[in-house]
């Protein structure tokens, strides 16, 4: 009897609406952290297991999916990587420019803290780019272990080209392996509600939000910029591309990709979620199997906002005068830094000193700004990941919609 009840519960979970289940997990996590903090800390293991499982399957999924797509690509078959990459770059620069304007309209100041100067940041943009290039030529096994998606993409594309002239049996085995890995990904994603419950409960029980009130204005500027980009700038870019109401697609991506990314706080962990959403939308598999992992590397609007807002907060704190050309240059530097954020341990926060260097701010002060970033990281990193990851699907879908009219009806029906 007990086994039958368990089987019935699992079947309902697998067939249920994943978004509603995630929202239920969110509410239960909040209640658990409020009613029993000790139990909430123990429940954090569910979140750790969920994020770990996603990070484990994502590199393997990208390797085999990209390899299979390239190996099975037929001459003359159209894919849309170039327009997607252009949208990624324009979107990241637009986000940095938006952050500059909002930061000037609502200037923030910081209470600089000590103890941050022992963190090692990149020495310059050349160092960031050099790191990215080294990731391309990394050992494939090491790339899989460390989640180096630049290296994984390079090897997957190279092996895919090498297998294009292989036998049908080899291609069939590759496709079957890709399908098997995709099945494992779908299985992991179905446990997202339990993972979200654990992540929310343990985070609230451990940190709370008391430490964030001292930086309320800075957080409002950061989150406000990200909402402005997510709900105004990105829809405008999508409208220019597809010439129709972009909001059904925008809201769908935020709901089904952004919510999960917000709580996992990992673009890499959200790659399987984004690929599942692309499949649900009926997008071209050859396109999204490359554009989604590529977006997790170079489409970094949220990171550009973080770098810009915190750098200008340091500028305002120190009373440094900034003219318009310097502000535009900051947007360009922040965009370049953001595109390289995935190649740097610590992500966007450790690239803040590069932007601060434009204004002659010392490394010691800049690293104190980084420490402030870690203090507000509970909210900052969650929002940053949500906008970064959901936009990967959004721009991929926008490019595919212009190529396939049948696909363009899918977001309106979901």
Coordinates of C-alpha atoms in Angstrom, one line a residue:
X1 CA 0.0 0.0 0.0
X2 CA 2.8 2.4 1.0
X3 CA 4.7 1.6 -2.3
X4 CA 1.5 2.3 -4.3
X5 CA 1.0 5.6 -2.6
X6 CA 4.6 6.6 -3.3
X7 CA 4.3 5.6 -6.9
X8 CA 1.1 7.6 -7.3
X9 CA 2.8 10.7 -5.7
X10 CA 5.8 10.4 -8.0
X11 CA 3.5 10.1 -11.1
X12 CA 1.6 13.2 -10.1
X13 CA 4.8 15.1 -9.5
X14 CA 6.2 14.1 -12.9
X15 CA 3.0 15.1 -14.7
X16 CA 2.2 18.3 -12.7
X17 CA 2.7 21.9 -13.7
X18 CA 6.4 22.5 -12.8
X19 CA 5.9 26.3 -12.3
X20 CA 3.1 25.8 -9.8
X21 CA 5.1 23.2 -8.0
X22 CA 8.1 25.6 -7.8
X23 CA 5.9 28.3 -6.4
X24 CA 4.6 25.9 -3.8
X25 CA 8.1 24.9 -2.9
X26 CA 9.0 28.6 -2.5
X27 CA 6.1 29.2 -0.1
X28 CA 6.9 26.1 1.9
X29 CA 10.6 27.1 2.1
X30 CA 9.7 30.5 3.5
X31 CA 7.3 29.0 6.0
X32 CA 9.8 26.4 7.1
X33 CA 12.6 29.0 7.7
X34 CA 10.1 31.0 9.8
X35 CA 8.6 28.2 11.8
X36 CA 11.7 25.9 12.3
X37 CA 15.1 27.4 11.3
X38 CA 16.9 24.2 12.4
X39 CA 14.7 22.0 10.1
X40 CA 15.2 24.6 7.4
X41 CA 19.0 24.3 7.6
X42 CA 18.6 20.5 7.3
X43 CA 16.3 20.9 4.3
X44 CA 19.1 22.9 2.6
X45 CA 20.6 19.5 1.6
X46 CA 17.7 19.2 -0.9
X47 CA 18.8 22.4 -2.5
X48 CA 22.5 21.3 -2.5
X49 CA 21.6 18.0 -4.1
X50 CA 19.4 19.7 -6.8
X51 CA 22.0 22.3 -7.8
X52 CA 24.7 19.6 -7.7
X53 CA 22.7 17.3 -10.0
X54 CA 22.1 20.1 -12.5
X55 CA 25.7 21.1 -12.6
X56 CA 26.6 17.4 -13.0
X57 CA 24.4 16.8 -16.0
X58 CA 24.8 20.2 -17.8
X59 CA 28.4 19.7 -19.1
X60 CA 27.6 16.2 -20.4
X61 CA 24.3 17.5 -22.0
X62 CA 26.1 20.4 -23.8
X63 CA 28.9 18.1 -25.0
X64 CA 26.7 15.4 -26.6
X65 CA 23.9 17.7 -27.7
X66 CA 26.2 20.1 -29.5
X67 CA 28.3 17.2 -30.9
X68 CA 25.2 15.5 -32.2
X69 CA 23.8 18.7 -33.8
X70 CA 27.0 19.5 -35.6
X71 CA 27.6 15.9 -36.7
X72 CA 24.0 15.6 -38.1
X73 CA 24.0 19.1 -39.7
X74 CA 23.2 18.9 -43.4
X75 CA 24.6 21.2 -46.1
X76 CA 22.3 24.1 -46.7
X77 CA 20.4 23.6 -43.4
X78 CA 19.9 27.0 -41.8
X79 CA 20.8 27.9 -38.3
X80 CA 20.6 31.3 -36.6
X81 CA 23.7 31.6 -34.4
X82 CA 24.9 34.9 -35.9
X83 CA 21.7 37.0 -35.2
X84 CA 21.5 35.5 -31.7
X85 CA 25.1 36.4 -30.9
X86 CA 24.4 40.0 -32.1
X87 CA 21.4 40.2 -29.8
X88 CA 23.5 38.9 -26.9
X89 CA 26.1 41.6 -27.5
X90 CA 23.6 44.5 -28.0
X91 CA 21.6 43.3 -25.0
X92 CA 24.7 43.3 -22.7
X93 CA 25.8 46.8 -23.9
X94 CA 22.2 48.2 -23.6
X95 CA 22.1 46.8 -20.0
X96 CA 25.4 48.6 -19.1
X97 CA 24.2 51.8 -20.6
X98 CA 20.9 51.6 -18.8
X99 CA 22.8 51.0 -15.5
X100 CA 24.9 54.1 -16.1
X101 CA 21.8 56.3 -16.7
X102 CA 19.9 55.0 -13.6
X103 CA 23.0 55.3 -11.4
X104 CA 23.3 59.0 -12.4
X105 CA 19.6 59.6 -11.7
X106 CA 19.7 57.8 -8.4
X107 CA 23.3 58.0 -7.1
X108 CA 24.2 55.5 -4.4
X109 CA 27.0 55.6 -1.8
X110 CA 28.8 52.8 0.0
X111 CA 29.9 52.1 3.6
X112 CA 33.2 50.6 2.6
X113 CA 34.4 47.7 4.7
X114 CA 37.8 46.2 5.4
X115 CA 39.1 42.7 4.9
X116 CA 38.7 42.4 1.1
X117 CA 42.2 43.1 -0.2
X118 CA 43.2 39.5 -0.1
X119 CA 41.0 38.6 -3.1
X120 CA 42.9 38.4 -6.4
X121 CA 41.2 40.1 -9.3
X122 CA 42.2 40.1 -12.9
X123 CA 44.9 42.6 -13.8
X124 CA 43.1 43.9 -16.9
X125 CA 40.8 43.2 -19.8
X126 CA 43.7 41.5 -21.7
X127 CA 44.0 39.1 -18.7
X128 CA 40.3 38.3 -18.9
X129 CA 40.4 37.7 -22.6
X130 CA 43.6 35.6 -22.2
X131 CA 41.8 33.5 -19.7
X132 CA 38.9 32.9 -22.1
X133 CA 41.3 31.9 -24.9
X134 CA 43.0 29.4 -22.5
X135 CA 39.6 27.9 -21.7
X136 CA 39.1 27.2 -25.4
X137 CA 42.2 25.0 -25.5
X138 CA 41.6 23.3 -22.2
X139 CA 41.8 19.6 -21.8
X140 CA 38.2 18.2 -22.6
X141 CA 38.1 16.0 -19.4
X142 CA 39.2 19.0 -17.3
X143 CA 36.6 21.2 -19.0
X144 CA 33.9 18.7 -18.2
X145 CA 35.0 18.4 -14.5
X146 CA 35.3 22.2 -14.0
X147 CA 32.2 23.2 -16.0
X148 CA 34.3 25.2 -18.5
X149 CA 31.6 25.7 -21.2
X150 CA 33.9 27.5 -23.6
X151 CA 36.2 24.5 -23.7
X152 CA 33.2 22.1 -23.8
X153 CA 31.8 24.0 -26.8
X154 CA 35.1 24.1 -28.6
X155 CA 35.6 20.3 -28.3
X156 CA 31.9 19.5 -29.0
X157 CA 32.0 21.6 -32.2
X158 CA 35.4 20.1 -33.3
X159 CA 34.3 16.5 -32.6
X160 CA 31.0 17.2 -34.3
X161 CA 32.7 18.3 -37.5
X162 CA 35.0 15.3 -37.3
X163 CA 32.0 13.0 -37.1
X164 CA 30.0 14.5 -39.9
X165 CA 31.4 12.0 -42.3
X166 CA 31.2 9.0 -39.9
X167 CA 28.9 6.0 -40.5
X168 CA 25.2 6.1 -39.9
X169 CA 25.7 3.7 -37.0
X170 CA 28.1 6.1 -35.3
X171 CA 25.7 9.0 -35.7
X172 CA 22.8 6.8 -34.4
X173 CA 24.8 5.9 -31.3
X174 CA 25.7 9.6 -30.8
X175 CA 22.0 10.6 -31.1
X176 CA 20.9 7.8 -28.7
X177 CA 23.4 9.0 -26.2
X178 CA 22.3 12.6 -26.5
X179 CA 18.6 11.5 -26.0
X180 CA 19.6 9.4 -22.9
X181 CA 21.4 12.4 -21.4
X182 CA 18.4 14.6 -22.2
X183 CA 16.1 12.1 -20.4
X184 CA 18.3 12.4 -17.3
X185 CA 18.1 16.2 -17.5
X186 CA 14.3 16.1 -17.6
X187 CA 14.3 13.8 -14.6
X188 CA 16.5 16.1 -12.6
X189 CA 14.4 19.2 -13.5
X190 CA 11.2 17.5 -12.2
X191 CA 12.8 17.7 -8.7
X192 CA 13.1 21.5 -9.0
X193 CA 10.3 22.1 -6.4
X194 CA 12.1 20.2 -3.7
X195 CA 15.4 21.8 -4.6
X196 CA 13.8 25.3 -4.5
X197 CA 12.2 24.5 -1.1
X198 CA 15.6 23.5 0.3
X199 CA 17.5 26.5 -1.2
X200 CA 15.0 29.1 0.0
X201 CA 14.6 27.6 3.5
X202 CA 18.4 27.3 4.2
X203 CA 19.2 30.7 2.7
X204 CA 16.6 32.5 4.8
X205 CA 17.5 30.5 7.9
X206 CA 21.2 31.2 7.5
X207 CA 21.4 34.9 6.4
X208 CA 18.0 36.4 6.7
X209 CA 17.7 39.9 5.2
X210 CA 18.8 42.0 8.1
X211 CA 22.3 42.7 6.7
X212 CA 20.7 43.9 3.5
X213 CA 18.8 46.9 4.9
X214 CA 22.0 49.0 5.2
X215 CA 22.3 48.8 1.4
X216 CA 18.6 49.1 0.6
X217 CA 19.1 52.0 -1.9
X218 CA 22.0 50.2 -3.7
X219 CA 19.9 47.1 -4.0
X220 CA 16.9 49.1 -5.3
X221 CA 19.1 50.6 -8.0
X222 CA 20.5 47.2 -8.9
X223 CA 17.2 45.4 -9.0
X224 CA 15.5 48.4 -10.6
X225 CA 18.0 48.3 -13.5
X226 CA 17.6 44.6 -14.0
X227 CA 13.8 44.9 -14.0
X228 CA 14.0 47.8 -16.5
X229 CA 16.2 45.7 -18.8
X230 CA 14.1 42.6 -18.4
X231 CA 10.7 44.3 -18.9
X232 CA 11.5 47.3 -21.2
X233 CA 14.9 47.0 -23.0
X234 CA 14.9 43.3 -23.8
X235 CA 11.2 43.4 -25.0
X236 CA 12.2 46.4 -27.2
X237 CA 15.1 44.4 -28.8
X238 CA 12.8 41.4 -29.3
X239 CA 10.1 43.6 -30.9
X240 CA 12.6 45.1 -33.3
X241 CA 13.5 41.5 -34.3
X242 CA 10.1 39.9 -34.6
X243 CA 7.8 42.9 -35.1
X244 CA 5.0 41.7 -32.8
X245 CA 4.1 41.9 -29.1
X246 CA 7.1 40.5 -27.3
X247 CA 5.6 40.2 -23.8
X248 CA 4.0 36.8 -24.0
X249 CA 7.5 35.4 -24.9
X250 CA 9.3 37.6 -22.3
X251 CA 7.0 36.6 -19.5
X252 CA 7.2 33.0 -20.4
X253 CA 11.0 33.0 -20.3
X254 CA 11.0 34.9 -17.0
X255 CA 8.5 32.5 -15.5
X256 CA 10.0 29.2 -16.6
X257 CA 13.7 30.0 -16.8
X258 CA 14.2 33.1 -14.7
X259 CA 12.5 31.7 -11.6
X260 CA 14.7 28.6 -11.5
X261 CA 17.8 30.6 -12.2
X262 CA 17.0 33.1 -9.4
X263 CA 17.1 30.3 -6.8
X264 CA 19.9 28.1 -8.2
X265 CA 22.1 31.3 -8.8
X266 CA 24.0 29.4 -11.5
X267 CA 23.8 30.0 -15.3
X268 CA 25.5 26.6 -15.8
X269 CA 23.0 24.8 -13.7
X270 CA 20.2 26.5 -15.6
X271 CA 21.4 25.3 -19.0
X272 CA 19.3 22.1 -18.9
X273 CA 16.2 24.2 -17.9
X274 CA 16.7 26.5 -20.8
X275 CA 17.2 23.7 -23.3
X276 CA 14.0 22.0 -22.0
X277 CA 12.1 25.3 -22.5
X278 CA 13.5 25.7 -26.0
X279 CA 12.3 22.2 -26.8
X280 CA 8.9 23.1 -25.4
X281 CA 8.8 26.2 -27.7
X282 CA 9.5 24.0 -30.7
X283 CA 12.8 25.9 -31.5
X284 CA 15.4 24.5 -33.9
X285 CA 17.5 22.0 -31.9
X286 CA 20.6 22.7 -34.1
X287 CA 20.4 26.4 -33.1
X288 CA 19.5 26.3 -29.4
X289 CA 22.0 23.4 -28.6
X290 CA 24.8 25.9 -29.4
X291 CA 23.2 29.3 -28.5
X292 CA 22.1 28.3 -25.0
X293 CA 25.6 27.2 -23.7
X294 CA 27.1 30.1 -25.7
X295 CA 24.7 32.5 -24.0
X296 CA 25.7 31.2 -20.5
X297 CA 29.1 32.5 -21.4
X298 CA 28.7 35.8 -23.3
X299 CA 25.1 36.9 -22.7
X300 CA 25.7 38.7 -19.4
X301 CA 23.4 41.7 -19.1
X302 CA 23.0 41.2 -15.3
X303 CA 26.7 41.1 -14.8
X304 CA 27.1 44.3 -16.9
X305 CA 24.6 46.0 -14.6
X306 CA 26.3 44.8 -11.4
X307 CA 29.8 45.9 -12.6
X308 CA 28.4 49.4 -13.7
X309 CA 26.2 50.1 -10.6
X310 CA 28.8 49.1 -8.0
X311 CA 31.6 50.9 -9.8
X312 CA 29.6 54.1 -10.1
X313 CA 28.6 53.7 -6.4
X314 CA 32.3 53.8 -5.5
X315 CA 32.7 56.8 -7.8
X316 CA 29.9 58.7 -6.0
X317 CA 31.2 57.7 -2.6
X318 CA 34.6 59.1 -3.4
X319 CA 33.2 62.2 -5.1
X320 CA 34.9 61.6 -8.4
X321 CA 33.6 63.6 -11.3
X322 CA 32.4 61.6 -14.4
X323 CA 31.7 63.1 -17.8
X324 CA 29.5 61.6 -20.6
X325 CA 32.4 60.2 -22.7
X326 CA 33.8 58.4 -19.7
X327 CA 30.3 57.1 -18.8
X328 CA 30.0 55.6 -22.3
X329 CA 33.5 54.1 -22.1
X330 CA 32.4 52.6 -18.7
X331 CA 29.5 50.9 -20.5
X332 CA 31.8 49.4 -23.1
X333 CA 34.3 48.2 -20.5
X334 CA 31.5 46.8 -18.3
X335 CA 30.1 44.9 -21.4
X336 CA 33.5 43.4 -22.2
X337 CA 34.1 42.5 -18.6
X338 CA 30.6 40.9 -18.3
X339 CA 31.3 38.8 -21.4
X340 CA 34.4 37.5 -19.7
X341 CA 32.8 37.0 -16.3
X342 CA 32.2 33.3 -16.7
X343 CA 35.9 32.8 -17.3
X344 CA 36.9 34.4 -13.9
X345 CA 36.5 32.7 -10.5
X346 CA 34.1 34.9 -8.6
X347 CA 32.2 36.1 -11.6
X348 CA 31.1 39.7 -12.1
X349 CA 32.1 41.0 -8.7
X350 CA 35.8 40.3 -9.2
X351 CA 35.7 42.3 -12.5
X352 CA 34.6 45.5 -10.7
X353 CA 38.2 46.6 -10.1
X354 CA 38.7 46.8 -13.9
X355 CA 35.9 49.3 -14.2
X356 CA 37.0 51.2 -11.1
X357 CA 40.4 51.6 -12.7
X358 CA 38.9 53.9 -15.3
X359 CA 38.4 56.5 -12.6
X360 CA 41.8 56.0 -10.9
X361 CA 40.3 54.2 -7.9
X362 CA 42.9 52.2 -6.0
X363 CA 42.9 48.5 -5.9
X364 CA 42.4 48.5 -2.1
X365 CA 39.2 50.6 -2.4
X366 CA 38.0 48.6 -5.4
X367 CA 38.3 45.3 -3.5
X368 CA 36.3 46.8 -0.6
X369 CA 33.5 47.5 -3.2
X370 CA 33.8 43.8 -4.1
X371 CA 33.3 42.9 -0.5
X372 CA 30.1 45.0 -0.4
X373 CA 29.0 43.0 -3.5
X374 CA 29.4 39.8 -1.5
X375 CA 27.3 41.2 1.3
X376 CA 24.3 41.9 -1.0
X377 CA 25.1 38.8 -3.1
X378 CA 22.0 37.0 -1.7
X379 CA 19.8 39.3 -3.8
X380 CA 22.3 40.6 -6.4
X381 CA 23.5 37.3 -7.7
X382 CA 20.0 35.8 -7.8
X383 CA 18.6 38.6 -9.9
X384 CA 21.7 38.7 -12.1
X385 CA 21.5 35.0 -12.9
X386 CA 17.8 35.2 -13.5
X387 CA 18.1 38.0 -16.1
X388 CA 21.2 36.4 -17.7
X389 CA 19.8 33.0 -18.1
X390 CA 16.2 33.8 -19.1
X391 CA 17.5 36.2 -21.8
X392 CA 19.4 33.3 -23.4
X393 CA 16.1 31.6 -24.2
X394 CA 14.4 34.9 -25.1
X395 CA 17.0 36.0 -27.7
X396 CA 17.3 32.4 -29.1
X397 CA 13.5 32.3 -29.5
X398 CA 13.4 35.8 -31.1
X399 CA 15.9 34.7 -33.8
X400 CA 14.1 31.5 -34.4
X401 CA 10.7 33.2 -34.6
X402 CA 11.8 35.3 -37.5
X403 CA 12.9 32.2 -39.4
X404 CA 10.0 29.9 -38.6
X405 CA 6.4 31.3 -38.6
X406 CA 5.1 28.1 -37.2
X407 CA 7.3 28.5 -34.1
X408 CA 6.2 32.1 -33.6
X409 CA 2.7 30.9 -32.4
X410 CA 4.0 28.7 -29.7
X411 CA 4.6 31.3 -26.9
X412 CA 1.0 32.6 -27.3
X413 CA -0.5 29.2 -26.8
X414 CA 1.5 28.3 -23.6

